[in-house]
Amino acid sequence: MESGRLEGKVAVITGGASGIGLACAKRYAQEGAAIVISDLGINRLEAAAADIRKGTNGKVMFYEADVCHEEQIEALMNAAIKEFGHIDTVLAAAGVSSASYVSGENGEGPVGSDDGQLINKSLDEWNKVLQINLTGVMLTDRLAARIMIDQGTGGTIVNIASSAARVALPGAVDYCVSKAGVAMLTHAFSVEMIEHNIRVNAIGPGFIETPMTQGMQDDADGTEMMLGMTPMGRLGKPLEMANTALYLACDESSYTTGATLYPSGGMHVS
Ligand SMILES: NC(=O)c1ccc[n+]([C@@H]2O[C@H](COP(=O)([O-])OP(=O)(O)OC[C@H]3O[C@@H](n4cnc5c(N)ncnc54)[C@H](O)[C@@H]3O)[C@@H](O)[C@H]2O)c1
C-alpha cells in the first residue's frame, strides 16, 4: 500500500481524531507524511494517534486546538513546526452538522424534518455552526498559508466542504450555508495563493459512514433519505474521502487549484 506520495512532507489535520479527518491522517501516513492531528479532547487525540501509528512507521503527533480560536490554531501550527520543522499540506476537516452535534455522541437524526428549521433557530446556534465550519476553516487555511509563504516552498491545502454546499438539506440551512462558504473560500483564496505556489482545493463528500451520520444510519427514515439521494445506493467510506484528499494534497493534482471535488456516489450537485 505504501508508495510515498507524501514522503518527506508534514501534514496538519484538523478534526483528525475521528471520521474523515482520521481516515485522511491514516492515508497520508501510509504515503510517508509526518502527521499532526488536532481536535477537541486529549484522550480522543491520543487514541487516534495510536491508531495512525499502527501499520505505519511514521511520525505522528497530536495537539488539542479549537478551530474557533485563532490563537489555538496558531499554537497548533507552531507546535507542528517545532516538532517537524515545516508544514507542507493541511487538511481542514473539523466540523459539526448542527450547533448541538458532539462527535461520536449524537449523530444527526433525519434532516428534512421540522426540527432545526431556520425559522426556529437561535442566532447563537447559527453563529456556532458558521464559526466552526466556515471561520474555523478560514483561520486554519490562512495561518497555514502564512507559514508556507514564509517557508517559500509552496504547499497544498484541502478543505472539507460537503455536497450540502450544492444540495439543499431542509433542517440544516446553517450547515448548507457554511459548506457553500467553504467551497467559495476555497475558490477565492486559491487565486490569492497562486503566486505563492500554494494550491487550495476542497472536497464535498456525500453521505459518509462516520459518527456524523450515525444517527441517520441508525434510523430507518434517515437511511432511506440518505440512500434515496445517492444514486450509487450506498454511503461512502471515510477511506474513499481520504483517497480524494490524498490526490489533492500530492503532486498528482499539480494543475488543480480552487476546485471542489464531489465524491458523493453520483448525488446531484449541479
Ligand atoms: N459524514 C458525512 O456524511 C459528511 C458529509 C459531508 C461533509 N462532512 C464533513 O466532513 C468533516 C468531518 O466530519 P465527519 O463526518 O468525519 O464527522 P466526525 O464527527 O467524525 O468528525 C468531525 C471532527 O471535528 C471535530 N470538531 C468539531 N468541532 C471542532 C472544533 N471547534 N475544533 C476542533 N475540532 C472540532 C470533532 O471533535 C470531530 O472529531 C466535517 O467538516 C463534516 O461537515 C461529513
Short mmCIF file of C-alpha atoms and ligand atoms in Angstrom, two decimals:
data_model
loop_
_atom_site.label_atom_id
_atom_site.label_comp_id
_atom_site.label_asym_id
_atom_site.label_seq_id
_atom_site.Cartn_x
_atom_site.Cartn_y
_atom_site.Cartn_z
CA MET A 1 0.00 0.00 0.00
CA GLU A 2 2.88 2.40 0.68
CA SER A 3 4.01 4.40 -2.32
CA GLY A 4 5.46 7.56 -0.81
CA ARG A 5 3.33 10.20 -2.49
CA LEU A 6 3.83 12.40 0.61
CA GLU A 7 7.31 11.24 1.56
CA GLY A 8 9.17 13.96 3.46
CA LYS A 9 6.03 16.09 3.81
CA VAL A 10 4.41 17.27 7.03
CA ALA A 11 0.60 17.24 7.20
CA VAL A 12 -1.54 19.13 9.72
CA ILE A 13 -5.09 17.80 10.01
CA THR A 14 -7.91 19.41 11.99
CA GLY A 15 -10.76 17.15 13.04
CA GLY A 16 -8.14 14.41 12.97
CA ALA A 17 -9.45 12.36 15.89
CA SER A 18 -12.49 10.97 14.07
CA GLY A 19 -14.22 10.10 10.83
CA ILE A 20 -12.95 11.65 7.61
CA GLY A 21 -10.09 13.56 9.25
CA LEU A 22 -8.77 10.42 10.92
CA ALA A 23 -9.07 8.41 7.69
CA CYS A 24 -7.11 11.11 5.86
CA ALA A 25 -4.43 11.12 8.57
CA LYS A 26 -4.01 7.35 8.23
CA ARG A 27 -3.89 7.52 4.44
CA TYR A 28 -1.38 10.40 4.44
CA ALA A 29 0.77 8.47 6.96
CA GLN A 30 0.75 5.43 4.67
CA GLU A 31 2.11 7.70 1.94
CA GLY A 32 5.02 8.81 4.08
CA ALA A 33 3.85 12.09 5.64
CA ALA A 34 4.64 13.06 9.20
CA ILE A 35 1.26 13.70 10.77
CA VAL A 36 -0.01 16.34 13.18
CA ILE A 37 -3.61 15.72 14.15
CA SER A 38 -5.66 18.28 16.02
CA ASP A 39 -9.13 18.10 17.51
CA LEU A 40 -11.05 18.55 20.76
CA GLY A 41 -10.26 16.11 23.61
CA ILE A 42 -6.81 14.85 24.53
CA ASN A 43 -7.96 11.26 25.12
CA ARG A 44 -9.59 11.05 21.69
CA LEU A 45 -6.47 12.50 20.11
CA GLU A 46 -4.19 10.08 21.94
CA ALA A 47 -6.28 7.10 20.79
CA ALA A 48 -6.37 8.39 17.21
CA ALA A 49 -2.60 8.93 17.14
CA ALA A 50 -2.06 5.36 18.34
CA ASP A 51 -4.43 4.17 15.62
CA ILE A 52 -2.49 6.07 12.93
CA ARG A 53 0.84 4.70 14.16
CA LYS A 54 -0.48 1.15 13.78
CA GLY A 55 0.51 -0.15 10.38
CA THR A 56 2.87 2.71 9.61
CA ASN A 57 6.27 3.55 10.98
CA GLY A 58 5.51 7.19 10.54
CA LYS A 59 5.87 10.14 12.85
CA VAL A 60 2.61 11.21 14.46
CA MET A 61 1.94 13.94 16.98
CA PHE A 62 -1.29 15.39 18.31
CA TYR A 63 -2.22 18.82 19.59
CA GLU A 64 -5.54 19.89 21.05
CA ALA A 65 -6.95 23.04 19.46
CA ASP A 66 -10.39 24.52 18.94
CA VAL A 67 -10.66 25.82 15.37
CA CYS A 68 -12.80 28.73 16.57
CA HIS A 69 -9.84 30.27 18.39
CA GLU A 70 -7.17 31.83 16.23
CA GLU A 71 -4.52 31.68 18.96
CA GLN A 72 -5.10 27.94 19.39
CA ILE A 73 -4.69 27.27 15.66
CA GLU A 74 -1.57 29.43 15.66
CA ALA A 75 -0.21 27.40 18.58
CA LEU A 76 -1.02 24.20 16.66
CA MET A 77 0.93 25.37 13.61
CA ASN A 78 3.85 26.46 15.81
CA ALA A 79 3.85 23.07 17.56
CA ALA A 80 3.98 21.33 14.19
CA ILE A 81 6.93 23.48 13.11
CA LYS A 82 8.71 22.88 16.41
CA GLU A 83 8.32 19.11 16.09
CA PHE A 84 8.85 18.59 12.35
CA GLY A 85 10.42 21.82 11.04
CA HIS A 86 7.93 22.66 8.28
CA ILE A 87 4.31 22.32 7.11
CA ASP A 88 3.57 21.16 3.57
CA THR A 89 -0.06 20.14 3.50
CA VAL A 90 -3.09 20.99 5.59
CA LEU A 91 -6.46 19.29 5.78
CA ALA A 92 -9.28 21.29 7.39
CA ALA A 93 -11.81 18.62 8.40
CA ALA A 94 -13.09 19.87 11.76
CA GLY A 95 -16.81 20.46 11.55
CA VAL A 96 -20.26 19.95 13.04
CA SER A 97 -23.58 19.09 11.42
CA SER A 98 -25.52 21.33 13.80
CA ALA A 99 -24.93 23.51 16.85
CA SER A 100 -25.84 20.64 19.20
CA TYR A 101 -23.76 17.95 17.47
CA VAL A 102 -20.98 16.42 19.54
CA SER A 103 -18.84 14.00 17.57
CA GLY A 104 -19.43 10.40 18.50
CA GLU A 105 -22.30 11.20 20.84
CA ASN A 106 -25.30 12.28 18.82
CA GLY A 107 -25.05 11.85 15.05
CA GLU A 108 -27.82 13.79 13.37
CA GLY A 109 -31.33 12.45 13.17
CA PRO A 110 -33.02 12.64 9.80
CA VAL A 111 -32.77 16.02 8.17
CA GLY A 112 -35.85 17.20 6.33
CA SER A 113 -37.98 17.23 9.47
CA ASP A 114 -39.32 20.34 11.18
CA ASP A 115 -36.53 20.08 13.73
CA GLY A 116 -33.84 22.58 13.15
CA GLN A 117 -35.71 24.68 10.62
CA LEU A 118 -34.16 28.09 10.12
CA ILE A 119 -37.19 30.00 11.38
CA ASN A 120 -36.83 28.23 14.73
CA LYS A 121 -33.07 28.52 15.12
CA SER A 122 -31.48 30.89 17.59
CA LEU A 123 -28.81 33.29 16.42
CA ASP A 124 -26.37 31.56 18.78
CA GLU A 125 -26.96 28.24 17.02
CA TRP A 126 -26.49 29.81 13.60
CA ASN A 127 -23.30 31.58 14.71
CA LYS A 128 -21.84 28.43 16.24
CA VAL A 129 -22.17 26.39 13.04
CA LEU A 130 -20.74 29.18 10.90
CA GLN A 131 -17.96 29.80 13.40
CA ILE A 132 -16.75 26.18 13.43
CA ASN A 133 -17.45 25.16 9.83
CA LEU A 134 -16.52 28.32 7.95
CA THR A 135 -14.49 30.70 10.13
CA GLY A 136 -12.57 27.73 11.56
CA VAL A 137 -11.56 26.63 8.06
CA MET A 138 -10.62 30.20 7.11
CA LEU A 139 -8.39 30.55 10.20
CA THR A 140 -6.77 27.17 9.60
CA ASP A 141 -6.13 27.96 5.94
CA ARG A 142 -4.63 31.39 6.37
CA LEU A 143 -2.47 30.54 9.37
CA ALA A 144 -1.06 27.55 7.47
CA ALA A 145 -0.61 29.66 4.33
CA ARG A 146 1.37 32.31 6.23
CA ILE A 147 3.80 29.63 7.33
CA MET A 148 4.02 28.12 3.84
CA ILE A 149 4.69 31.60 2.39
CA ASP A 150 7.49 32.17 4.94
CA GLN A 151 8.97 28.79 4.09
CA GLY A 152 8.90 29.67 0.39
CA THR A 153 8.28 26.06 -0.54
CA GLY A 154 4.64 26.20 -1.59
CA GLY A 155 2.16 23.68 -0.26
CA THR A 156 -1.31 22.26 -0.52
CA ILE A 157 -4.48 22.91 1.46
CA VAL A 158 -7.55 20.67 1.32
CA ASN A 159 -10.79 21.83 2.91
CA ILE A 160 -13.66 19.51 3.72
CA ALA A 161 -16.84 21.14 2.44
CA SER A 162 -19.89 18.95 1.71
CA SER A 163 -22.32 18.09 -1.04
CA ALA A 164 -24.57 20.27 1.11
CA ALA A 165 -22.67 23.19 -0.43
CA ARG A 166 -24.78 22.50 -3.53
CA VAL A 167 -27.75 20.46 -2.33
CA ALA A 168 -30.41 21.95 -0.06
CA LEU A 169 -30.94 19.96 3.13
CA PRO A 170 -34.07 21.26 4.89
CA GLY A 171 -33.44 21.43 8.62
CA ALA A 172 -29.76 22.16 8.01
CA VAL A 173 -29.71 25.58 6.38
CA ASP A 174 -26.87 26.76 8.63
CA TYR A 175 -24.81 23.70 7.66
CA CYS A 176 -25.52 24.14 3.93
CA VAL A 177 -24.56 27.82 4.04
CA SER A 178 -21.38 27.12 5.99
CA LYS A 179 -20.29 24.49 3.45
CA ALA A 180 -21.15 26.67 0.45
CA GLY A 181 -18.94 29.23 2.18
CA VAL A 182 -16.11 26.72 2.40
CA ALA A 183 -16.40 26.00 -1.33
CA MET A 184 -16.20 29.72 -2.20
CA LEU A 185 -13.48 30.34 0.40
CA THR A 186 -11.50 27.61 -1.35
CA HIS A 187 -12.11 29.09 -4.79
CA ALA A 188 -11.37 32.72 -3.90
CA PHE A 189 -8.43 32.03 -1.56
CA SER A 190 -6.81 29.74 -4.12
CA VAL A 191 -6.44 32.67 -6.54
CA GLU A 192 -4.64 34.75 -3.90
CA MET A 193 -2.30 31.84 -3.17
CA ILE A 194 -1.25 31.01 -6.74
CA GLU A 195 1.74 33.38 -6.67
CA HIS A 196 2.97 31.51 -3.58
CA ASN A 197 2.68 28.10 -5.21
CA ILE A 198 0.07 27.06 -2.65
CA ARG A 199 -2.82 25.07 -4.08
CA VAL A 200 -6.15 25.28 -2.24
CA ASN A 201 -8.84 22.72 -3.04
CA ALA A 202 -11.84 21.17 -1.31
CA ILE A 203 -13.86 18.01 -1.12
CA GLY A 204 -17.65 17.90 -0.92
CA PRO A 205 -18.49 14.43 0.43
CA GLY A 206 -21.92 12.93 0.08
CA PHE A 207 -23.25 10.87 3.00
CA ILE A 208 -20.30 9.07 4.60
CA GLU A 209 -20.11 6.37 7.26
CA THR A 210 -18.82 8.45 10.18
CA PRO A 211 -20.11 9.43 13.62
CA MET A 212 -21.73 12.46 11.98
CA THR A 213 -24.26 10.31 10.13
CA GLN A 214 -24.57 7.60 12.80
CA GLY A 215 -27.94 8.87 13.99
CA MET A 216 -29.33 8.69 10.45
CA GLN A 217 -27.71 5.28 9.85
CA ASP A 218 -29.48 4.01 12.99
CA ASP A 219 -32.83 5.37 11.86
CA ALA A 220 -34.84 3.73 9.04
CA ASP A 221 -36.18 7.05 7.70
CA GLY A 222 -32.73 8.60 7.89
CA THR A 223 -31.17 5.72 5.99
CA GLU A 224 -33.90 5.83 3.35
CA MET A 225 -33.38 9.57 2.92
CA MET A 226 -29.60 9.23 2.51
CA LEU A 227 -29.80 6.31 0.07
CA GLY A 228 -32.62 7.98 -1.83
CA MET A 229 -30.38 10.97 -2.52
CA THR A 230 -27.42 8.78 -3.54
CA PRO A 231 -27.60 7.12 -6.98
CA MET A 232 -24.90 4.57 -6.02
CA GLY A 233 -27.29 3.35 -3.33
CA ARG A 234 -24.74 3.21 -0.54
CA LEU A 235 -22.96 5.50 1.87
CA GLY A 236 -19.38 6.49 1.17
CA LYS A 237 -16.45 5.17 3.19
CA PRO A 238 -14.05 7.51 5.00
CA LEU A 239 -11.21 5.87 3.03
CA GLU A 240 -12.85 6.98 -0.22
CA MET A 241 -12.72 10.58 1.05
CA ALA A 242 -9.12 10.08 2.15
CA ASN A 243 -8.12 8.91 -1.32
CA THR A 244 -9.70 12.02 -2.82
CA ALA A 245 -7.96 14.25 -0.26
CA LEU A 246 -4.66 12.49 -0.96
CA TYR A 247 -4.99 13.26 -4.67
CA LEU A 248 -5.48 16.95 -3.92
CA ALA A 249 -2.66 17.00 -1.36
CA CYS A 250 0.01 15.44 -3.58
CA ASP A 251 1.69 16.33 -6.87
CA GLU A 252 -0.70 14.20 -8.93
CA SER A 253 -3.11 17.16 -8.82
CA SER A 254 -0.40 19.73 -9.66
CA TYR A 255 -2.58 21.64 -12.18
CA THR A 256 -5.65 21.78 -9.93
CA THR A 257 -6.45 24.65 -7.59
CA GLY A 258 -9.64 26.33 -6.43
CA ALA A 259 -11.64 23.19 -7.17
CA THR A 260 -14.17 21.35 -5.04
CA LEU A 261 -14.40 17.65 -5.93
CA TYR A 262 -17.64 15.90 -5.00
CA PRO A 263 -17.08 12.25 -4.06
CA SER A 264 -20.78 11.69 -3.40
CA GLY A 265 -21.92 8.49 -5.09
CA GLY A 266 -23.43 10.37 -8.02
CA MET A 267 -25.50 12.75 -5.90
CA HIS A 268 -26.87 15.62 -7.93
CA VAL A 269 -24.64 18.58 -7.11
CA SER A 270 -25.12 20.95 -10.06
N1 LIG B 1 -20.06 12.31 7.37
C1 LIG B 1 -20.61 12.88 6.34
O1 LIG B 1 -21.55 12.35 5.73
C2 LIG B 1 -20.08 14.20 5.83
C3 LIG B 1 -20.56 14.67 4.60
C4 LIG B 1 -20.10 15.86 4.11
C5 LIG B 1 -19.16 16.60 4.82
N2 LIG B 1 -18.70 16.13 6.01
C6 LIG B 1 -17.72 16.95 6.71
O2 LIG B 1 -16.58 16.18 6.99
C7 LIG B 1 -15.89 16.73 8.12
C8 LIG B 1 -15.57 15.61 9.08
O3 LIG B 1 -16.81 15.12 9.61
P1 LIG B 1 -17.02 13.56 9.97
O4 LIG B 1 -18.16 13.09 9.17
O5 LIG B 1 -15.72 12.87 9.90
O6 LIG B 1 -17.57 13.69 11.47
P2 LIG B 1 -16.81 13.47 12.85
O7 LIG B 1 -17.73 13.94 13.89
O8 LIG B 1 -16.34 12.06 12.90
O9 LIG B 1 -15.53 14.42 12.75
C9 LIG B 1 -15.59 15.81 12.95
C10 LIG B 1 -14.46 16.18 13.92
O10 LIG B 1 -14.42 17.61 14.05
C11 LIG B 1 -14.10 17.89 15.40
N3 LIG B 1 -14.53 19.25 15.78
C12 LIG B 1 -15.78 19.73 15.92
N4 LIG B 1 -15.75 20.99 16.36
C13 LIG B 1 -14.44 21.32 16.50
C14 LIG B 1 -13.77 22.49 16.92
N5 LIG B 1 -14.44 23.60 17.30
N6 LIG B 1 -12.41 22.48 16.95
C15 LIG B 1 -11.73 21.39 16.58
N7 LIG B 1 -12.31 20.24 16.17
C16 LIG B 1 -13.66 20.21 16.15
C17 LIG B 1 -14.89 16.84 16.18
O11 LIG B 1 -14.41 16.70 17.50
C18 LIG B 1 -14.68 15.61 15.32
O12 LIG B 1 -13.58 14.84 15.73
C19 LIG B 1 -16.82 17.80 8.69
O13 LIG B 1 -16.38 19.07 8.26
C20 LIG B 1 -18.16 17.46 8.06
O14 LIG B 1 -19.00 18.58 7.97
C21 LIG B 1 -19.14 14.96 6.54
#
